[in-house]
Coordinates of C-alpha atoms in Angstrom, one line a residue:
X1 CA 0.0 0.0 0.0
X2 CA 1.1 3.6 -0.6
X3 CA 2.3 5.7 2.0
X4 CA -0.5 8.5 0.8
X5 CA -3.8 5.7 1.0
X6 CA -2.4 4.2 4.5
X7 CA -1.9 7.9 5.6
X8 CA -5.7 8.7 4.6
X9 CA -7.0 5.5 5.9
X10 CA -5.7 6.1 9.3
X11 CA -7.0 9.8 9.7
X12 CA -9.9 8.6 8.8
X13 CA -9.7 5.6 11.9
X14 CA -8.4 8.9 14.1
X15 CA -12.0 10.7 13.0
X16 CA -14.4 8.1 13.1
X17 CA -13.3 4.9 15.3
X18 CA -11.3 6.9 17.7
X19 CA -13.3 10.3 17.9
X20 CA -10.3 12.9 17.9
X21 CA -10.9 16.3 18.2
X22 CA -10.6 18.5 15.4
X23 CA -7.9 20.3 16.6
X24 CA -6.0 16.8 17.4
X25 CA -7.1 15.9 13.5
X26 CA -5.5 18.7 12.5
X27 CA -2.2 18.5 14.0
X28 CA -2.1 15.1 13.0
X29 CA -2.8 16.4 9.6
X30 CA 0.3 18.3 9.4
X31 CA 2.8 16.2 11.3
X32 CA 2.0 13.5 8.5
X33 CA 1.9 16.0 5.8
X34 CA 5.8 16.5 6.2
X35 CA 6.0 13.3 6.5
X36 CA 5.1 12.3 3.1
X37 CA 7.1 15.2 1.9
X38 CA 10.2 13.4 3.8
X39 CA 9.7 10.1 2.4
X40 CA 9.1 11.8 -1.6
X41 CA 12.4 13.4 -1.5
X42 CA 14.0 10.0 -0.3
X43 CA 13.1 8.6 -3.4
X44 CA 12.1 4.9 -2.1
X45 CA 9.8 2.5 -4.2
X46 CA 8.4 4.8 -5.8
X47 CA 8.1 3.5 -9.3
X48 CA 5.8 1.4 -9.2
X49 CA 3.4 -1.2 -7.5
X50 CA 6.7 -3.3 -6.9
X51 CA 7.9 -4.7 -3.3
X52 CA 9.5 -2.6 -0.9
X53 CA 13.2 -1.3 -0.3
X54 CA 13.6 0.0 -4.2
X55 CA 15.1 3.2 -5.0
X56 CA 12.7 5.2 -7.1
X57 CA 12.9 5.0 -10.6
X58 CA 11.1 6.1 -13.6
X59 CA 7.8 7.8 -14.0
X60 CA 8.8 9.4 -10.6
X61 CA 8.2 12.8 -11.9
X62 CA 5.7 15.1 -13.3
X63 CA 3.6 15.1 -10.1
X64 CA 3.5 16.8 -7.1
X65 CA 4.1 15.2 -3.9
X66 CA 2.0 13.1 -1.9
X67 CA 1.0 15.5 0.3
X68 CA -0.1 17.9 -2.0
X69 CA -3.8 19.1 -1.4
X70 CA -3.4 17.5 2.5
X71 CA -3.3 21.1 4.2
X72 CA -6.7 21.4 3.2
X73 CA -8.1 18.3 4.3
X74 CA -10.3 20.3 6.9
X75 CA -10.9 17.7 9.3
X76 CA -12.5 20.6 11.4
X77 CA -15.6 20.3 9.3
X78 CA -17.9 18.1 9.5
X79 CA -17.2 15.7 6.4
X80 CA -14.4 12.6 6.3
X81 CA -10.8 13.3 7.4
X82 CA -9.7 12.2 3.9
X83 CA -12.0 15.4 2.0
X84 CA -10.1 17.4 0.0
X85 CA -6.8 15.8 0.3
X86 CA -6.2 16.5 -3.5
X87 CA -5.8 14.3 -6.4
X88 CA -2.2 13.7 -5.7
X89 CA -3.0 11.7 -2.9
X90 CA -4.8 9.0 -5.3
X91 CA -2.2 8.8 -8.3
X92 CA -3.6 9.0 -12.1
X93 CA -6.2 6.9 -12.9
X94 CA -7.6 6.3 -9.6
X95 CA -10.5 4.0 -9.0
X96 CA -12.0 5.7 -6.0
X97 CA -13.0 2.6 -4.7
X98 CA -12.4 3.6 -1.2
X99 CA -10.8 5.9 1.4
X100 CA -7.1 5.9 0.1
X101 CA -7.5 2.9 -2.5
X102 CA -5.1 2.6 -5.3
X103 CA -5.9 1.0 -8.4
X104 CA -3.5 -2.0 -9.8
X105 CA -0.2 -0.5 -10.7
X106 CA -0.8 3.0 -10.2
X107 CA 2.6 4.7 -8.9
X108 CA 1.8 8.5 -7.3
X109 CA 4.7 10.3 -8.0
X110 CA 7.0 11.0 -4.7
X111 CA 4.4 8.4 -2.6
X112 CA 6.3 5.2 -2.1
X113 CA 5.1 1.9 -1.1
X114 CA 4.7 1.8 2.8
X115 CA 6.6 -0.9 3.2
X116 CA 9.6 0.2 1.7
X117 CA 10.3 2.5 4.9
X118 CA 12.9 1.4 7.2
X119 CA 14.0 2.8 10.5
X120 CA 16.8 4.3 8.7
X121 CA 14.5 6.6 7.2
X122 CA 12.4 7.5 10.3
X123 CA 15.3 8.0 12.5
X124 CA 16.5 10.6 9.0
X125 CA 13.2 12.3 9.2
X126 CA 13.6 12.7 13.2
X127 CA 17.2 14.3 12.3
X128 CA 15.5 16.7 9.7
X129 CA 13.4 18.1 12.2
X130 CA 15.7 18.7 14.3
X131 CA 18.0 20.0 11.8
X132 CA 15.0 22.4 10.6
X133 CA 14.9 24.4 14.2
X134 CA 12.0 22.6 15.2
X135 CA 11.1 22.6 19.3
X136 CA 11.9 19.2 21.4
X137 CA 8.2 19.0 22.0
X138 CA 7.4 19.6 18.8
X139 CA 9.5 17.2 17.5
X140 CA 8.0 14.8 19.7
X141 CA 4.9 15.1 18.6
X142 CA 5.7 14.4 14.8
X143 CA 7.0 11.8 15.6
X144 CA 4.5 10.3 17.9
X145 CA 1.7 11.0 15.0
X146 CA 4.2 9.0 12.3
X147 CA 4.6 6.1 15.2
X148 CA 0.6 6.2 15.4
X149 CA 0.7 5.4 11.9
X150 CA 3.5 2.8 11.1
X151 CA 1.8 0.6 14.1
X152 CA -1.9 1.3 12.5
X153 CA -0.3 -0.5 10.0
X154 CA 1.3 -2.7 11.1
X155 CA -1.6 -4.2 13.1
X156 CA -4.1 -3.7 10.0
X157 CA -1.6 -6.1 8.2
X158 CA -0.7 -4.1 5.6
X159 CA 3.0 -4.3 5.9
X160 CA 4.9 -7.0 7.6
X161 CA 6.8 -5.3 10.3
X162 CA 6.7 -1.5 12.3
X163 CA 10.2 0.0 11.4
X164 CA 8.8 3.3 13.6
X165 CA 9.2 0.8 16.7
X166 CA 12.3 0.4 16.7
X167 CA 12.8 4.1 16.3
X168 CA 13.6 5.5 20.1
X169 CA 11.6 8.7 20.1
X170 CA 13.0 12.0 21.4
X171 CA 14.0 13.2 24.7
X172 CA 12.2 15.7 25.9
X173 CA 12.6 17.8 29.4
X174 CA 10.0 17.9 31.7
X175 CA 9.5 21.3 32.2
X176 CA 6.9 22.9 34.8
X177 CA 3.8 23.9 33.6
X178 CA 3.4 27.9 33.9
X179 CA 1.0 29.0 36.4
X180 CA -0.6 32.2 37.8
X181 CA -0.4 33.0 41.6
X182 CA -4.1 33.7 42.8
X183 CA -3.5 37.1 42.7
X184 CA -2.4 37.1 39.4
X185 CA -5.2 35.5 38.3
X186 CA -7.5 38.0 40.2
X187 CA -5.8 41.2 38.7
X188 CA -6.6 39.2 35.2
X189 CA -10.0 38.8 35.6
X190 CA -9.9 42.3 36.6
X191 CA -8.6 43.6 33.9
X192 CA -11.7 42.4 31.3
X193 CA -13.5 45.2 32.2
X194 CA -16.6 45.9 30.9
X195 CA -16.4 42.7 28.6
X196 CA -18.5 40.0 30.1
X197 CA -17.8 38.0 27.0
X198 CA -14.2 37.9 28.0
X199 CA -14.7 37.8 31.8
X200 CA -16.6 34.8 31.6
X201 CA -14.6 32.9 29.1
X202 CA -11.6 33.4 31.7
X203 CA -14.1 32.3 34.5
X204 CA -14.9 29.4 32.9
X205 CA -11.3 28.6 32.0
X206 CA -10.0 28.5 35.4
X207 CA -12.6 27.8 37.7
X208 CA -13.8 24.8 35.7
X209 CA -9.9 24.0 34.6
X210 CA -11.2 22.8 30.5
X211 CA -9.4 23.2 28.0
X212 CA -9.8 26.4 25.3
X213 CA -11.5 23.9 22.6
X214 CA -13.8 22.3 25.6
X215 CA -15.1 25.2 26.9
X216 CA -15.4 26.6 23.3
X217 CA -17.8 23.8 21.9
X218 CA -20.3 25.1 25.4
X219 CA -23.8 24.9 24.7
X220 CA -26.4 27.0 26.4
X221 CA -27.8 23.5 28.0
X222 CA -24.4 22.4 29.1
X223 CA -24.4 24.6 32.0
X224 CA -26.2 23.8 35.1
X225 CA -26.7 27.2 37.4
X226 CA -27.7 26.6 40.7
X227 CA -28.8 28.8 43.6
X228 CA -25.2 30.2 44.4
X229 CA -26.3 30.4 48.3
X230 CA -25.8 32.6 50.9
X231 CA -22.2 32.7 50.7
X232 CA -18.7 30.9 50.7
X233 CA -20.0 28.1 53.7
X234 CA -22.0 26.7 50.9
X235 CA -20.3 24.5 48.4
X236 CA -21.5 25.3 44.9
X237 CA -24.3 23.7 43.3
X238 CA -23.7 25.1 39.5
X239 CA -22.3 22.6 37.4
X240 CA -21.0 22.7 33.9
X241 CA -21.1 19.5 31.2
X242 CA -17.8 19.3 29.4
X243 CA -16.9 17.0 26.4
X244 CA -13.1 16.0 26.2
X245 CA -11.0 14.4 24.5
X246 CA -12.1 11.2 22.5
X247 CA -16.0 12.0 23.2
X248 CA -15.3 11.5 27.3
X249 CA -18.1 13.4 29.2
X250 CA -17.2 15.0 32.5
X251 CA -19.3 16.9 34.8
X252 CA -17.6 19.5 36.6
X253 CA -18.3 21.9 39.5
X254 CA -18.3 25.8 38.8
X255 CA -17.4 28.2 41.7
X256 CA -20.0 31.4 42.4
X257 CA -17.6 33.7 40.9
X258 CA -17.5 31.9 37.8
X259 CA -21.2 31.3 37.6
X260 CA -22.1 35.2 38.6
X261 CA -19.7 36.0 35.0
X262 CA -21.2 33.4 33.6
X263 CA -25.2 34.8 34.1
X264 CA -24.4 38.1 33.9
X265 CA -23.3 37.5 31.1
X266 CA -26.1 35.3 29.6
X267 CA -28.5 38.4 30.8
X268 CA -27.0 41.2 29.3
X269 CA -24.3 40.4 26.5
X270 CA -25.0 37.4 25.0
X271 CA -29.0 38.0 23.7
X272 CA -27.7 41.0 21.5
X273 CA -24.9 39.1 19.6
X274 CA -27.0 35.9 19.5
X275 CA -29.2 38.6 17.5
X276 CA -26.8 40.1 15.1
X277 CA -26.4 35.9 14.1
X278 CA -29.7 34.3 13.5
X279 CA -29.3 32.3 17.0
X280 CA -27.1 29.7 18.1
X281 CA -26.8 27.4 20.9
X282 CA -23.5 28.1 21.4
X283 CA -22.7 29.6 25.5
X284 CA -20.3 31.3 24.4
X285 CA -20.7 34.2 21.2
X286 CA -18.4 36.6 19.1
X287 CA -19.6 39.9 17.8
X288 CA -21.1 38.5 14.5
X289 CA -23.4 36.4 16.5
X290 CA -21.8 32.9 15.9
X291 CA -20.0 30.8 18.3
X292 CA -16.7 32.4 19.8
X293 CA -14.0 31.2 17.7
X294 CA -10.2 29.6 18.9
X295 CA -8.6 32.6 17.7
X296 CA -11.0 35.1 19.2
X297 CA -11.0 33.3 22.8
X298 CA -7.0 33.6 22.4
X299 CA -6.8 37.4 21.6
X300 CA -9.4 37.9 24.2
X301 CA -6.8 36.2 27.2
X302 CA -4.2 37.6 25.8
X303 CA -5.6 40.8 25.9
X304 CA -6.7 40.6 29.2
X305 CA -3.3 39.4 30.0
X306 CA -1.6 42.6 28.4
X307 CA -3.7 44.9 30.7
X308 CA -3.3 43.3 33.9
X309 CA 0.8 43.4 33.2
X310 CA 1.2 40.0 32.7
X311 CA 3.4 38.5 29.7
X312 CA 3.2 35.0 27.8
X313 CA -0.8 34.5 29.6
X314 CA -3.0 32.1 26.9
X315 CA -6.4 29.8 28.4
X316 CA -3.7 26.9 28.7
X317 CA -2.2 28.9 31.5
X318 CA -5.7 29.4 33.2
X319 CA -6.1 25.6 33.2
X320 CA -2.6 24.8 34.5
X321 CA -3.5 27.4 37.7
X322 CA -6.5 25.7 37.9
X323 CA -4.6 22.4 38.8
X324 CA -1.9 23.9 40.4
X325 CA -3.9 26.0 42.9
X326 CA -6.3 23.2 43.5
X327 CA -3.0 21.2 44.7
X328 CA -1.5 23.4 46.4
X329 CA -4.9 23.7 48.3
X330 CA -4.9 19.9 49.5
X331 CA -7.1 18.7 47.0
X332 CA -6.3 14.8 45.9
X333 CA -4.7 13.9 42.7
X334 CA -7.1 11.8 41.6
X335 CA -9.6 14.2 42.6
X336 CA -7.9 16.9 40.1
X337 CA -7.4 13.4 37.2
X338 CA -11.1 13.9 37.0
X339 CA -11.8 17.4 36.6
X340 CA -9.2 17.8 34.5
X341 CA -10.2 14.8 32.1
X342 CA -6.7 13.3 31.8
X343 CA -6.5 9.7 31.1
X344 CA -4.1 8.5 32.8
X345 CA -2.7 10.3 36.5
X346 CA 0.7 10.0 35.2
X347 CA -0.5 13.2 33.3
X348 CA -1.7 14.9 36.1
X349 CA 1.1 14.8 38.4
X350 CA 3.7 17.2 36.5
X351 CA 1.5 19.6 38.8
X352 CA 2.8 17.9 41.8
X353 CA 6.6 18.7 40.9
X354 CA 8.4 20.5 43.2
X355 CA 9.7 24.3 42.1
X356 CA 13.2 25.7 43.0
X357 CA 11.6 28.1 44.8
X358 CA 9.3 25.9 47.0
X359 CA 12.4 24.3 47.8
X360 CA 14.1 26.9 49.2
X361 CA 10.8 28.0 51.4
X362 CA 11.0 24.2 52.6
X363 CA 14.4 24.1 53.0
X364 CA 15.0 27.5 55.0
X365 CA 11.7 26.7 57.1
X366 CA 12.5 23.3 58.0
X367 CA 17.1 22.9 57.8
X368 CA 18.5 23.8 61.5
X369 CA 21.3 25.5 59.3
X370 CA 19.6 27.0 56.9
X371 CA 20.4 30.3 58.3

């Protein structure tokens, strides 16, 4: 099979049997989009519908490469995550019998068999990306989407062996996770103003702890709002219904400040903007009346982020104060696995490492000689 059908088969298995986001489709997308540029410059078997391991030969030019027309596969619509992955994804001729199917003998110029890659040729396309300035995590990532795909493979039985296994991925430093102090998070919900739009998309971002694309995809009915009570002795009773990665559902408390943003702003800003769009069910709304884009909810942190002083401030930082604070308040890991919506707790407990700092305070606080 050619390296351009397996690559469209398995985006489509990421879509439809696993449930990715689109997001996650998306960056998938790309990683495997260089990818197939990699392996068409390496000229493999590329010739033909011969076995693996030749060097490319003739008919090898004259068309683009396999990942032409891949950038705009769109797997943020709604359609399949093979749509509009361009024609030289199929080779000329091609039956269109299926999601990535190849007639007999058709070549696609630049797309070599799949089973022609070796580990040689991984570990050159990890070196390229080094070699191109690319970030450790970043590189990481690439390469955890081109593993992903190798062992689809593999365990589909379309090639014999997974060469990306034995491929040892990239090192990677653990760093901290940035995070707010309380009061830094205070002076940048102060610093919204008069925008309950923004004030309650940062609300929502830390006193729930979702993620920018979770609390983006909010519906009106996914919000539970309680009687907030008479005060702080009284736990909160507002609740907010949050879809996660893979489809997971997760319920998760909101705090009174967060759900007094929240309904002020469904009282006096959001009916007007729902207006100017026809209506939507979305909670959260941009001027034009349709649901508050990625980009949008970004400027609007960052913005937020500018006037309160504070550098570097996106909705991932909200979420990692959310865990962090909720840690360093006593609360149990597991407790903070669920509201967060990780996996596995392994995830969850980069929040739990130490700082430099904290180990000074413990260290000066608790060492008979510390001063």
């Amino acid at each position: 099979m050619r390296t351009a059908a397996a690559v469209r088969r398995y985006l489509t298995h990421l879509r439809v049997e696993r449930a990715l986001s689109a997001a996650t489709l998306a960056a998938y997308t790309a990683d495997l989009a260089r990818y197939l540029d990699h392996l068409g410059a390496s000229r493999l078997n590329c010739a033909g519908a011969g076995g693996a391991g030749g060097a490319g030969g003739a008919g090898s030019a004259g068309v683009g490469p396999a990942s032409a027309g891949l950038a705009s596969a769109g797997p943020a619509s709604a359609g399949p995550a093979n749509a509009g992955l361009g024609e030289s994804w199929r080779g000329s001729g091609s039956s269109g019998t299926g999601p990535g199917d190849l007639g007999p003998g058709e070549t696609g110029s630049g797309d070599p068999e799949l089973a022609a890659v070796t580990p040689a040729v991984i570990e050159g396309f990890r070196e390229r990306l080094a070699a191109d300035g690319l970030a450790a995590a970043s590189v990481a990532r690439t390469m955890a989407s081109v593993r992903g795909l190798h062992r689809f493979a593999f365990l589909e039985g379309w090639t014999q062996s997974d060469p990306a296994g034995e491929v040892a991925p990239p090192k990677t430093s653990a760093r901290l996770p940035k995070a707010l102090t309380t009061g830094q998070v205070e002076a940048l919900i102060a610093a919204t103003g008069e925008d309950l739009t923004a004030r309650a998309l940062v609300e929502l971002l830390y006193g729930a702890g979702a993620r920018v694309s979770e609390v983006l995809q909010l519906d009106v009915d996914d919000l539970g709002l309680g009687d907030r009570g008479a005060g702080a002795q009284v736990p909160p009773s507002a609740w907010v219904r949050v879809v996660g990665k893979g489809g997971k559902e997760r319920i998760v408390p909101m705090g009174g400040c967060a759900q007094a943003a929240v309904e002020s702003y469904l009282v006096r800003e959001r009916p007007a903007r729902v207006a100017r769009g026809g209506g939507t069910p979305a909670l959260l709304v941009g001027r034009r009346g349709r649901r508050l884009t990625r980009q949008a909810a970004f400027e609007l942190v960052r913005s937020a982020g500018e006037a309160a002083g504070l550098e570097g401030v996106s909705p991932h930082t909200l979420r990692h104060s959310f865990a962090t604070h909720l840690l360093q308040g006593g609360a149990d890991i597991r407790v903070v696995q669920e509201l967060l919506g990780h996996a596995s707790v392994t995830t969850t407990q980069i929040y739990t490492k130490v700082t430099p700092d904290q180990l000074r305070e413990v260290y000066a606080a608790a060492h008979p000689r510390a001063l």
